[in-house]
CSV table of C-alpha atoms and ligand atoms in Angstrom, one decimal:
chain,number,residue,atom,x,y,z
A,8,UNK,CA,14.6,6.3,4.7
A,9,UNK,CA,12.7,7.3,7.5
A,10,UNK,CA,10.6,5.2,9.7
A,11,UNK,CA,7.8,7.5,9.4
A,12,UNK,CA,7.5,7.2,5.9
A,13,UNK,CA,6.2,3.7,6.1
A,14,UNK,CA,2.6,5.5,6.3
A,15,UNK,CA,2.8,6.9,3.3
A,16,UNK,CA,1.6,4.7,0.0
A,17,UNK,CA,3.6,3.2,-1.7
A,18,UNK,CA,5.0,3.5,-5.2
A,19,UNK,CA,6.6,1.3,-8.0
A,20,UNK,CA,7.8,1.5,-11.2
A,21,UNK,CA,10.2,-0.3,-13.9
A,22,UNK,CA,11.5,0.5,-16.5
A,23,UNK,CA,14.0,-1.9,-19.2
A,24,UNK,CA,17.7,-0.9,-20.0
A,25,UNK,CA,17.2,-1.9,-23.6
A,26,UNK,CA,18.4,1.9,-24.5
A,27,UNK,CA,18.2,5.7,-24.2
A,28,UNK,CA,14.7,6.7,-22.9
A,29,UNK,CA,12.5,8.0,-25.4
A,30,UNK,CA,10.8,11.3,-25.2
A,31,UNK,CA,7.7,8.1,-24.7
A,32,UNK,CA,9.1,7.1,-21.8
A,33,UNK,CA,10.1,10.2,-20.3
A,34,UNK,CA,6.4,12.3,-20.9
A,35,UNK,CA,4.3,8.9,-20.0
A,36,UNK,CA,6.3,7.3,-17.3
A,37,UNK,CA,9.7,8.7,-16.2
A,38,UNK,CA,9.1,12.7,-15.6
A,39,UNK,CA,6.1,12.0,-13.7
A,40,UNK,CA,8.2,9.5,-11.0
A,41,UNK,CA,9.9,12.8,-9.6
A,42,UNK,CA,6.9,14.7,-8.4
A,43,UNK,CA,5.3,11.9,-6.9
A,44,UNK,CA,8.1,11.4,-4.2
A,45,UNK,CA,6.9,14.0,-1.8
A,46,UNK,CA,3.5,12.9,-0.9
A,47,UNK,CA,4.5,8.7,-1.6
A,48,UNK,CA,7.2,5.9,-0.8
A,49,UNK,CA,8.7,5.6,-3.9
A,50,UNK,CA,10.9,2.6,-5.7
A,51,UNK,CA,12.2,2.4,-8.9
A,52,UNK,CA,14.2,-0.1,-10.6
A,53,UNK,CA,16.0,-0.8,-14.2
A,54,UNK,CA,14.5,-4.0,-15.1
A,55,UNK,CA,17.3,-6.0,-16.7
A,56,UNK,CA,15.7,-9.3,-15.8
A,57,UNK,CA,12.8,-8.3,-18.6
A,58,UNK,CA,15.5,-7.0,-21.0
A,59,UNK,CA,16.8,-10.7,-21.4
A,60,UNK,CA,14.0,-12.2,-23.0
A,61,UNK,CA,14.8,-10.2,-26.1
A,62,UNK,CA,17.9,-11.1,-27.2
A,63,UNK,CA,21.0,-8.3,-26.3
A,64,UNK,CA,24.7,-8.8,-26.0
A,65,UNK,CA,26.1,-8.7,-22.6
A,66,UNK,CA,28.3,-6.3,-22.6
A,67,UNK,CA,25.6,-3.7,-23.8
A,68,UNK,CA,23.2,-4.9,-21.5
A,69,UNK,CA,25.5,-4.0,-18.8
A,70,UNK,CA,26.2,-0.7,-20.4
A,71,UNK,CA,23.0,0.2,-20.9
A,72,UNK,CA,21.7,-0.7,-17.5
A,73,UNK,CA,24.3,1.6,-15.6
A,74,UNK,CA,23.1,4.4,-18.4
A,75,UNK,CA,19.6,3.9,-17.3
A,76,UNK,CA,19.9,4.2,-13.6
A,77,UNK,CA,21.9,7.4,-14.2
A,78,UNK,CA,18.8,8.8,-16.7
A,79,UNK,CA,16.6,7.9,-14.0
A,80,UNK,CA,19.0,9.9,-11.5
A,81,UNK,CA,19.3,12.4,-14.1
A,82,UNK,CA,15.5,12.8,-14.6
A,83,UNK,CA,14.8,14.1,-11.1
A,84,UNK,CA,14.4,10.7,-8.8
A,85,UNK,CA,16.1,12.1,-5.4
A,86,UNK,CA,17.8,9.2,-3.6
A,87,UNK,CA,17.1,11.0,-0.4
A,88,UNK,CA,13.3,9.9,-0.8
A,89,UNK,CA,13.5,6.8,-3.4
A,90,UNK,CA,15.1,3.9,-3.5
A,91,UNK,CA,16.2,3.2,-7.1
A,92,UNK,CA,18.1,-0.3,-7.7
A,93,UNK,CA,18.6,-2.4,-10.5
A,94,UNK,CA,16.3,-5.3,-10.5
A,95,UNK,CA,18.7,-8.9,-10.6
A,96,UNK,CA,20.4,-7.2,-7.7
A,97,UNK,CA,17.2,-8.3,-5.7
A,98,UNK,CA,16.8,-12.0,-6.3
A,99,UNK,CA,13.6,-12.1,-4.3
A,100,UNK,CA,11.7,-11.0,-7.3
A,101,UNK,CA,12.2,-13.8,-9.6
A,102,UNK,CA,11.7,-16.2,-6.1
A,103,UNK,CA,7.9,-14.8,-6.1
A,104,UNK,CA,7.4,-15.0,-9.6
A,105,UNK,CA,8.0,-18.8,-9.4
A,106,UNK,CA,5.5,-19.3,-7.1
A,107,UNK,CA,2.8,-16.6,-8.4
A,108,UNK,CA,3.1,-18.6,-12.2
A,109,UNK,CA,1.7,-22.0,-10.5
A,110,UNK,CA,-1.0,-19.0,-9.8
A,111,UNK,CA,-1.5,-17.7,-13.6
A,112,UNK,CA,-2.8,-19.6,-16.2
A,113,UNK,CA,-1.4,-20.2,-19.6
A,114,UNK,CA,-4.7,-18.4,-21.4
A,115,UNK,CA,-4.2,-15.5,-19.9
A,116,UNK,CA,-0.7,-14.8,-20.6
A,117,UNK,CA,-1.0,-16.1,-24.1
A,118,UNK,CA,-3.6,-13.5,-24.5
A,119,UNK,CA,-1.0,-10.3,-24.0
A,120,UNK,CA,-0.7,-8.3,-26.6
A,121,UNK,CA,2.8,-6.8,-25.8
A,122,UNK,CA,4.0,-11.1,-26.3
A,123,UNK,CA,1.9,-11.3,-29.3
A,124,UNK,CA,3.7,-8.3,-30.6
A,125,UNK,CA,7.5,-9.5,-29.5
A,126,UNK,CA,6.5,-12.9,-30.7
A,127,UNK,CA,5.9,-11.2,-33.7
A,128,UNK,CA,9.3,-9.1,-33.9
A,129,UNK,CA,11.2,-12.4,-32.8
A,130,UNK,CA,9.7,-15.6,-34.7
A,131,UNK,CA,13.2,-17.4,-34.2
A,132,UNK,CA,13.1,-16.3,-30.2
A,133,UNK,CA,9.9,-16.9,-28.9
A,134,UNK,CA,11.5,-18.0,-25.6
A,135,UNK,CA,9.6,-19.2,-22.2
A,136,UNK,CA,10.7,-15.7,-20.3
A,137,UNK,CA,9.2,-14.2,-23.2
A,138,UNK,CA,6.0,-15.4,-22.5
A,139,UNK,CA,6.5,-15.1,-18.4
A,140,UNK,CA,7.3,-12.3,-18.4
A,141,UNK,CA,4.1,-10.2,-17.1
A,142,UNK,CA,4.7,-12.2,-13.6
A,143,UNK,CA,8.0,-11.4,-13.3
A,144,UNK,CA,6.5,-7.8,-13.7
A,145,UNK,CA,3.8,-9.4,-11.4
A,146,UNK,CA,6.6,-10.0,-8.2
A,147,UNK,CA,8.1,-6.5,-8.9
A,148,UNK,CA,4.8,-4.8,-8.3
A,149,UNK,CA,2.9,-7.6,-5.3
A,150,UNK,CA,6.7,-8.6,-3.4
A,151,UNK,CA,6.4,-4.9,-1.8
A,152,UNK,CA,2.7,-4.6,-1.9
A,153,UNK,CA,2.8,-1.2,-4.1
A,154,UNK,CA,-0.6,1.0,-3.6
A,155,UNK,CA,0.2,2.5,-7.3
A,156,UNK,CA,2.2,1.9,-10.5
A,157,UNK,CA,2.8,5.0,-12.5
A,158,UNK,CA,3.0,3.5,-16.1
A,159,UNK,CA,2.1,4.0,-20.1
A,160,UNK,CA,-0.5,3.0,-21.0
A,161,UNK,CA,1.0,0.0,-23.3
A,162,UNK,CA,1.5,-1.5,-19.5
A,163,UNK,CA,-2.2,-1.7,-18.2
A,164,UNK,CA,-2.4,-4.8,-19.8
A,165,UNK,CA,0.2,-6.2,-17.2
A,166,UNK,CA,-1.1,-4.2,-14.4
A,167,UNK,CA,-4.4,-5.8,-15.0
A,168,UNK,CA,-3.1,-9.1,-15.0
A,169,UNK,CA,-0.8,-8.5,-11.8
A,170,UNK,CA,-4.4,-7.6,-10.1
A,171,UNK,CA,-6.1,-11.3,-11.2
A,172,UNK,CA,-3.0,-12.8,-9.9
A,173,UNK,CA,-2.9,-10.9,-6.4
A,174,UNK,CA,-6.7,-12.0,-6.0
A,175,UNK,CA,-6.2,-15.0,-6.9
A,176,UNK,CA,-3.6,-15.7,-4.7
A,177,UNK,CA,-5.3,-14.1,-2.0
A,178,UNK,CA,-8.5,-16.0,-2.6
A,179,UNK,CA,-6.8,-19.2,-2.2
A,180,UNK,CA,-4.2,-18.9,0.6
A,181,UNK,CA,-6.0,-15.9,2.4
A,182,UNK,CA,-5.5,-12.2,2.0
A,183,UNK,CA,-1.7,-11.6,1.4
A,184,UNK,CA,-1.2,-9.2,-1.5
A,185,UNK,CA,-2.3,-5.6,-1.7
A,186,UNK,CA,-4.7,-5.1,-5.2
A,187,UNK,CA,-2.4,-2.3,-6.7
A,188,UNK,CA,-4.1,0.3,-8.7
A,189,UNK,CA,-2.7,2.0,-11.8
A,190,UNK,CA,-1.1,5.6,-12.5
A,191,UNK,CA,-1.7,7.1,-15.7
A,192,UNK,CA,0.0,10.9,-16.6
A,193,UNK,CA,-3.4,13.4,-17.8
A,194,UNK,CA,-1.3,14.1,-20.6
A,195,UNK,CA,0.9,12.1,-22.7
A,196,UNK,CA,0.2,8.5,-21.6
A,197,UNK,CA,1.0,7.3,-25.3
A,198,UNK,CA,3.5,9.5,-27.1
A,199,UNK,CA,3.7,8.6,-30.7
A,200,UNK,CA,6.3,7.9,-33.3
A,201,UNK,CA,7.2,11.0,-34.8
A,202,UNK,CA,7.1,9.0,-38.8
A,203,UNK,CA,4.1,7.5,-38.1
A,204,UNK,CA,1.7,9.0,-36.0
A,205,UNK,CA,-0.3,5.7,-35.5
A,206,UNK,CA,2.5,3.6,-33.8
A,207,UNK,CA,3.9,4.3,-30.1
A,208,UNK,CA,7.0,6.0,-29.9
A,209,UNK,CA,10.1,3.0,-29.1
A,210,UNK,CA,13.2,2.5,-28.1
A,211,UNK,CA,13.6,-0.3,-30.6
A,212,UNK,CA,11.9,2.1,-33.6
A,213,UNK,CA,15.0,1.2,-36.3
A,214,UNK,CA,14.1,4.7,-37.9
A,215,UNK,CA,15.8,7.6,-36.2
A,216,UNK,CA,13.8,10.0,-36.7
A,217,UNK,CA,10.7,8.5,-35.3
A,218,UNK,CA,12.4,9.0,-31.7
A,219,UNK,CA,13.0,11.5,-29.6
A,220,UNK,CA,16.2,10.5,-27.1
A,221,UNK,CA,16.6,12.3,-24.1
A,222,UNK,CA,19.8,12.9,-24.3
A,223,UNK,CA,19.3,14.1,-28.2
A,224,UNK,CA,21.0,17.2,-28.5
A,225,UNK,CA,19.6,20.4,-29.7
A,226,UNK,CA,20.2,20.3,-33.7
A,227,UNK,CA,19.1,17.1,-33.6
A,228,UNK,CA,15.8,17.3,-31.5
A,229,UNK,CA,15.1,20.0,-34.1
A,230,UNK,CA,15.8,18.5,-36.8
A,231,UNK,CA,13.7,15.8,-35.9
A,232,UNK,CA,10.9,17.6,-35.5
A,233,UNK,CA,11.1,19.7,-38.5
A,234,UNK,CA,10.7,15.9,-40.5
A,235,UNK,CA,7.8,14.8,-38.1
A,236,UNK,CA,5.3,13.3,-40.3
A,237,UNK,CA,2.1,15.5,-40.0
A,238,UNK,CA,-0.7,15.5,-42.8
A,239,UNK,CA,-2.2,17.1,-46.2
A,240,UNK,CA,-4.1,19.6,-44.0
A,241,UNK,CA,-3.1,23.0,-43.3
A,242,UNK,CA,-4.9,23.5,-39.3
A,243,UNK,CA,-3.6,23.4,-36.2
A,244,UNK,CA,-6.1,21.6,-34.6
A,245,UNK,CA,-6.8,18.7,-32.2
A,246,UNK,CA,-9.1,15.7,-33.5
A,247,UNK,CA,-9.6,12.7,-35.0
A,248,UNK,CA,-8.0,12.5,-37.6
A,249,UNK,CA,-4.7,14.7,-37.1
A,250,UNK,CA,-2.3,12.0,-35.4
A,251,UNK,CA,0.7,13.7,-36.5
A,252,UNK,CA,-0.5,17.0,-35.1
A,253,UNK,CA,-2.3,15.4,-32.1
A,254,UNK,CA,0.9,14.2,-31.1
A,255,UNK,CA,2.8,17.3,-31.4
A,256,UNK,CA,0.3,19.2,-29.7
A,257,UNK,CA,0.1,17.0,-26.5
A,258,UNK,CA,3.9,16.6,-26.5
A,259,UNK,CA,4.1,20.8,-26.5
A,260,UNK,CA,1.4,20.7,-24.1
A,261,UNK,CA,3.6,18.2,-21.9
A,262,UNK,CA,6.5,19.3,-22.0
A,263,UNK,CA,5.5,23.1,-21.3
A,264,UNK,CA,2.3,23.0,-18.9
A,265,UNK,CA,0.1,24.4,-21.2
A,266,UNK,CA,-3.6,22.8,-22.0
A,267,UNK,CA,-3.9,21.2,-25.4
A,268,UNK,CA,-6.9,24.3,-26.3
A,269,UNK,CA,-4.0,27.0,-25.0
A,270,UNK,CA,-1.6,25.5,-27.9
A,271,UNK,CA,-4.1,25.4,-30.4
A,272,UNK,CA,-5.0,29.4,-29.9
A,273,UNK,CA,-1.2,29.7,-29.4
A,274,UNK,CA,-0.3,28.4,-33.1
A,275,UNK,CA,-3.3,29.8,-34.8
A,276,UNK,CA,-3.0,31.0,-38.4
A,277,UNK,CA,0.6,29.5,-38.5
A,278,UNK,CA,2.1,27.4,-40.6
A,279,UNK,CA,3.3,23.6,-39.8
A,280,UNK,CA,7.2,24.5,-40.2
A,281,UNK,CA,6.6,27.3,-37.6
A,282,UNK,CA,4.8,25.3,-35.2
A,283,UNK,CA,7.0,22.0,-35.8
A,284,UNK,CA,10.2,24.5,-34.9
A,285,UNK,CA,8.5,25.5,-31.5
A,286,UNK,CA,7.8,22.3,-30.6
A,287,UNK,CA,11.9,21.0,-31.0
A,288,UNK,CA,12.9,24.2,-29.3
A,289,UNK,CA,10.3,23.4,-25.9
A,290,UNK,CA,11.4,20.0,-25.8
A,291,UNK,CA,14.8,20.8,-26.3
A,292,UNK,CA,15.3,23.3,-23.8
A,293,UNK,CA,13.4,20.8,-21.1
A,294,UNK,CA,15.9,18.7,-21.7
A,295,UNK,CA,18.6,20.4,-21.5
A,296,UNK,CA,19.2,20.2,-17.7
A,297,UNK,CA,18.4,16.8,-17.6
A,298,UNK,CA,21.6,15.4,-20.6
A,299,UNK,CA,23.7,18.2,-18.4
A,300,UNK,CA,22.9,16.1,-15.8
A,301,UNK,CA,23.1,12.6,-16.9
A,302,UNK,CA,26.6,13.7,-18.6
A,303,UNK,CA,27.9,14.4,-15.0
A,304,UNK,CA,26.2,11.3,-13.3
A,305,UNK,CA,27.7,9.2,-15.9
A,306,UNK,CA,31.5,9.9,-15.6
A,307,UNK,CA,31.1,9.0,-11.6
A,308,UNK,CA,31.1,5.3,-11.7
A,309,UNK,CA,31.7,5.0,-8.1
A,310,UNK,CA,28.8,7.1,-6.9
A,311,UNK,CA,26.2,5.0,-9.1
A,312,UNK,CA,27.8,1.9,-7.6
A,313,UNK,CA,27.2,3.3,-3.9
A,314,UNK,CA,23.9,4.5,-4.9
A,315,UNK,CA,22.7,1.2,-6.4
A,316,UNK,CA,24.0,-1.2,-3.7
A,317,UNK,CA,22.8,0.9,-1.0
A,318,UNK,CA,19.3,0.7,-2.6
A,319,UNK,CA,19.3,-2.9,-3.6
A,320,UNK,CA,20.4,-3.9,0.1
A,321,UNK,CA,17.0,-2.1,1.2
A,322,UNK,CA,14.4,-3.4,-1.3
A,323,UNK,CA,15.9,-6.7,-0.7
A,324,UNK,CA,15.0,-6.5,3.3
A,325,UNK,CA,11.6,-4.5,2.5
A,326,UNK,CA,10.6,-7.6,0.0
A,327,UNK,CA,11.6,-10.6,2.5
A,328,UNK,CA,8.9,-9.8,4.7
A,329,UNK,CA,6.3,-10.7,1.7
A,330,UNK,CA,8.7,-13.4,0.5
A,331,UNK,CA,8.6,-15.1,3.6
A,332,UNK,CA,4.8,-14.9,4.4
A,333,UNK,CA,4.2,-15.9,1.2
A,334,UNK,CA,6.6,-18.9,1.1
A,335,UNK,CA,4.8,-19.4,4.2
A,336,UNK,CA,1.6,-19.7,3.2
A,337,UNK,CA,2.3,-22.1,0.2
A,338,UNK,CA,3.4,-24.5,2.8
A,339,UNK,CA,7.5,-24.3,2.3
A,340,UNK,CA,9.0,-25.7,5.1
A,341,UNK,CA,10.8,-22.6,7.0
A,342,UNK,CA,14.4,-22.2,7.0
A,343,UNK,CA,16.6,-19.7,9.6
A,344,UNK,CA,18.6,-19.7,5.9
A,345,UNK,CA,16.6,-16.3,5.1
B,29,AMP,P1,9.8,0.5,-21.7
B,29,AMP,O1,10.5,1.3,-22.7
B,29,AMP,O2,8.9,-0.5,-22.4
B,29,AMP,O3,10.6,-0.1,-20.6
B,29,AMP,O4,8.7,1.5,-21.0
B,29,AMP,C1,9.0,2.2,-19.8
B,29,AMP,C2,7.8,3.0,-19.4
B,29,AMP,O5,7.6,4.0,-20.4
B,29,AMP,C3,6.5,2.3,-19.3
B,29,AMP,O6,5.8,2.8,-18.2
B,29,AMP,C4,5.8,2.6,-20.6
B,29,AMP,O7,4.4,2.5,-20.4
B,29,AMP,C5,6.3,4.0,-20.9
B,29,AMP,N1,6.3,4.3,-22.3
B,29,AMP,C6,7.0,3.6,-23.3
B,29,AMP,N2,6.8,4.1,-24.5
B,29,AMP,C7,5.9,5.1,-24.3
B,29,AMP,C8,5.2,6.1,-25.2
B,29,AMP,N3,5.5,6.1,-26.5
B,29,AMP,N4,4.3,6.9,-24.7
B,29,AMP,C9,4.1,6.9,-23.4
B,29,AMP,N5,4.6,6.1,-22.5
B,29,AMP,C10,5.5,5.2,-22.9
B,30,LIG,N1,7.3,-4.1,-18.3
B,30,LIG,C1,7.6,-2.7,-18.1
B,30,LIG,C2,7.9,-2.0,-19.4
B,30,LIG,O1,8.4,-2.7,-20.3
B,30,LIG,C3,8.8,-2.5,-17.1
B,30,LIG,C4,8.5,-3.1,-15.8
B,30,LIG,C5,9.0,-4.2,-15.3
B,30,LIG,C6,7.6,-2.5,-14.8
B,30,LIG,N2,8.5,-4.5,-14.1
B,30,LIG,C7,7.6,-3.5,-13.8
B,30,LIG,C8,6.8,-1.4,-14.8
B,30,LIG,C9,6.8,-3.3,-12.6
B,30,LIG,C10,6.0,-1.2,-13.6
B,30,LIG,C11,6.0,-2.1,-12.6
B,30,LIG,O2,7.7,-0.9,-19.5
C-alpha cells in the first residue's frame, strides 16, 4: 500500500466465519466495505478468534474461514487498496486484549446483550471467551487506531463499549488510543428474518427459509421469498406495523438503489405474490456476479493463501507500533524480542 495513503482515515471491520453470509450481513455490513475503499484506509479480517467461543468443529472452522475471506474477495474488497487477513494470523490482537480487560470492568460486559443472548443459546457453554469477547473486538478496532467501523447495528453495543475502554485507557496512562466512531448503512442496517419479521436475519437461524445466503442460487432465492412471512393485510406500505413488508421493502430498496417511497409507488395496487417475486428476482440478479465470483476465488487455494499471508504480514507491522507504545506505557519492561 502506498505511503501516501497513511493520510487517509482509517477503516476496520470483522466479520465471524461461522457460515455463508447472509443477505444481513451482506446489505448491513459487507456490500458497503467495497465503496468505502477509495476515499479511506481500509482493513478487514475474518474473525475466527470470536468464532471459538461458540462451539464449532475444527475442520469446519477452517473451512469456513477460507470460504469467508473468498466472499469477502468475492463481494468487491480490492486487495490493491485493503488489506484483508484472517484475524489469529495477527497475534497482536489477542496481546492488547489482555491488557485492555485489566481496563474493562466485569459490569459492563455482563451487561451485553449479544452474551446475554449466546448465554442464552448455550447454557452448557457459557465459556470465559464468551463473555470477553467484546475486548477482543475491542483490540481489533484500538490496536490500529481505526477512525470508523462500518457495522450492523446488533454491533453498536460493542463499538460503544470499545469507546469506554479507549478513554479509559487513555485517561489513565495518557492519550494513546484514537476514540473510533461508528458506520452505519442509510438503508438496511438490520435486515430481518424472512419467517419472522421481528428477529434479525442469522447465520445460525436453524430454519432455512428465514435466510437469504449469498451464494443461494436463483430458484432458491425465489423460492424463499415467495414463503417470506408477510401479514393479513393486503397494502404495500411502509409502517409500523408491516415487519414482514417493511423488510422486503428496504431489502428491494437495498439491493436496487431505489428510496423506500419509490418502491411503495412502484408496487401499488399489486398483489403480495407479485411483489414477493420481484423482490427474489432483484436480489437474485445482485448476486449473481458476486457466487460467479466466489465460485472462481474458491477453487484457487493458492492465490487466497498468497493474498492472506501477504496481508496478515502487514497488519501485524501496522499493529506493533500501538502494541509496543502501549506495552510501554503499562510499564512492561522492553524487549529487542519484538
Ligand atoms: P456476524 O454474522 O455476526 O459476524 O456479523 C457480521 C456483520 O454483519 C456485522 O457488522 C453485523 O452487524 C452485520 N449483520 C449481521 N446480521 C445482520 C442483519 N440481519 N442485518 C444487518 N446487518 C447484519
Ligand atoms: N463481533 C463482530 C460480529 O459478530 C465481528 C467483529 C469482530 C468485528 N471484531 C470486530 C466487527 C471489529 C467490527 C470491528 O459481527
Amino acid at each position: 500500500m502506498a505511503d501516501g495513503a497513511t493520510e487517509k482515515k482509517l477503516i476496520l471491520s470483522g466479520i465471524q466465519p461461522t457460515g455463508t453470509f447472509t443477505l444481513g450481513n451482506y446489505i448491513g455490513a459487507v456490500r458497503n466495505w467495497g465503496p468505502l475503499q477509495d476515499q479511506y484506509r481500509c482493513l478487514y479480517f475474518i474473525a475466527d478468534q470470536h468464532a471459538i467461543t461458540v462451539k464449532i468443529e475444527p475442520a469446519e472452522l477452517r473451512k469456513k474461514t477460507l470460504e469467508a475471506y473468498a466472499q469477502l474477495l468475492a463481494c468487491g474488497i480490492d486487495l490493491e487498496k485493503s488489506l484483508v487477513f484472517v484475524q489469529s494470523h495477527v497475534p497482536t490482537h489477542s496481546q492488547l486484549a489482555w491488557v485492555l480487560n485489566c481496563s474493562t470492568q466485569f459490569g459492563e460486559l455482563s451487561r451485553m446483550t449479544q452474551f446475554k443472548d449466546k448465554s442464552r443459546k448455550h447454557p452448557d457453554d457459557i465459556n470465559a471467551g464468551l463473555f470477553d469477547y467484546p475486548v477482543l473486538m475491542a483490540a481489533d478496532i484500538l490496536i490500529y487506531n481505526a477512525d470508523m467501523v462500518p457495522v450492523g447495528v446488533d454491533q453498536m453495543q460493542h463499538l460503544e463499549l470499545a469507546r469506554n475502554i479507549a478513554n479509559r485507557f487513555n485517561g489513565r496512562y495518557g492519550e494513546t488510543f484514537k476514540v473510533p466512531e461508528g458506520y452505519i448503512p442509510p438503508v438496511g442496517a438490520k435486515v430481518m428474518s424472512l419467517q419472522d419479521p421481528t428477529k434479525k436475519m442469522s447465520k445460525s437461524d436453524t430454519n432455512p427459509n428465514a435466510v437469504i445466503l449469498i451464494l443461494d442460487d436463483k430458484d432458491t432465492i425465489i423460492r424463499k421469498f415467495k414463503r417470506a412471512v408477510t401479514d393479513s393485510d393486503t397494502e404495500i406500505a411502509f409502517r409500523e406495523g408491516k415487519d414482514g413488508i417493511n423488510n422486503l421493502l428496504t431489502i428491494y430498496s437495498a439491493v436496487t438503489g431505489k428510496s423506500i417511497d419509490d418502491a411503495v409507488k412502484e408496487f401499488e395496487g399489486q398483489g403480495y405474490g407479485t411483489f414477493k417475486l420481484a423482490v427474489g428476482e432483484a436480489v437474485a440478479d445482485h448476486l449473481a456476479p458476486v457466487r460467479d465470483e466466489y465460485a472462481r476465488l474458491i477453487q484457487d487455494k493458492a492465490y487466497l493463501k498468497e493474498c492472506y499471508t501477504k496481508c496478515a504480514g502487514e497488519a501485524l507491522k501496522m499493529s506493533y507500533r500501538t502494541l509496543n507504545k502501549v506495552y510501554k506505557k503499562v510499564g512492561f519492561v522492553p524487549t529487542e524480542l519484538r
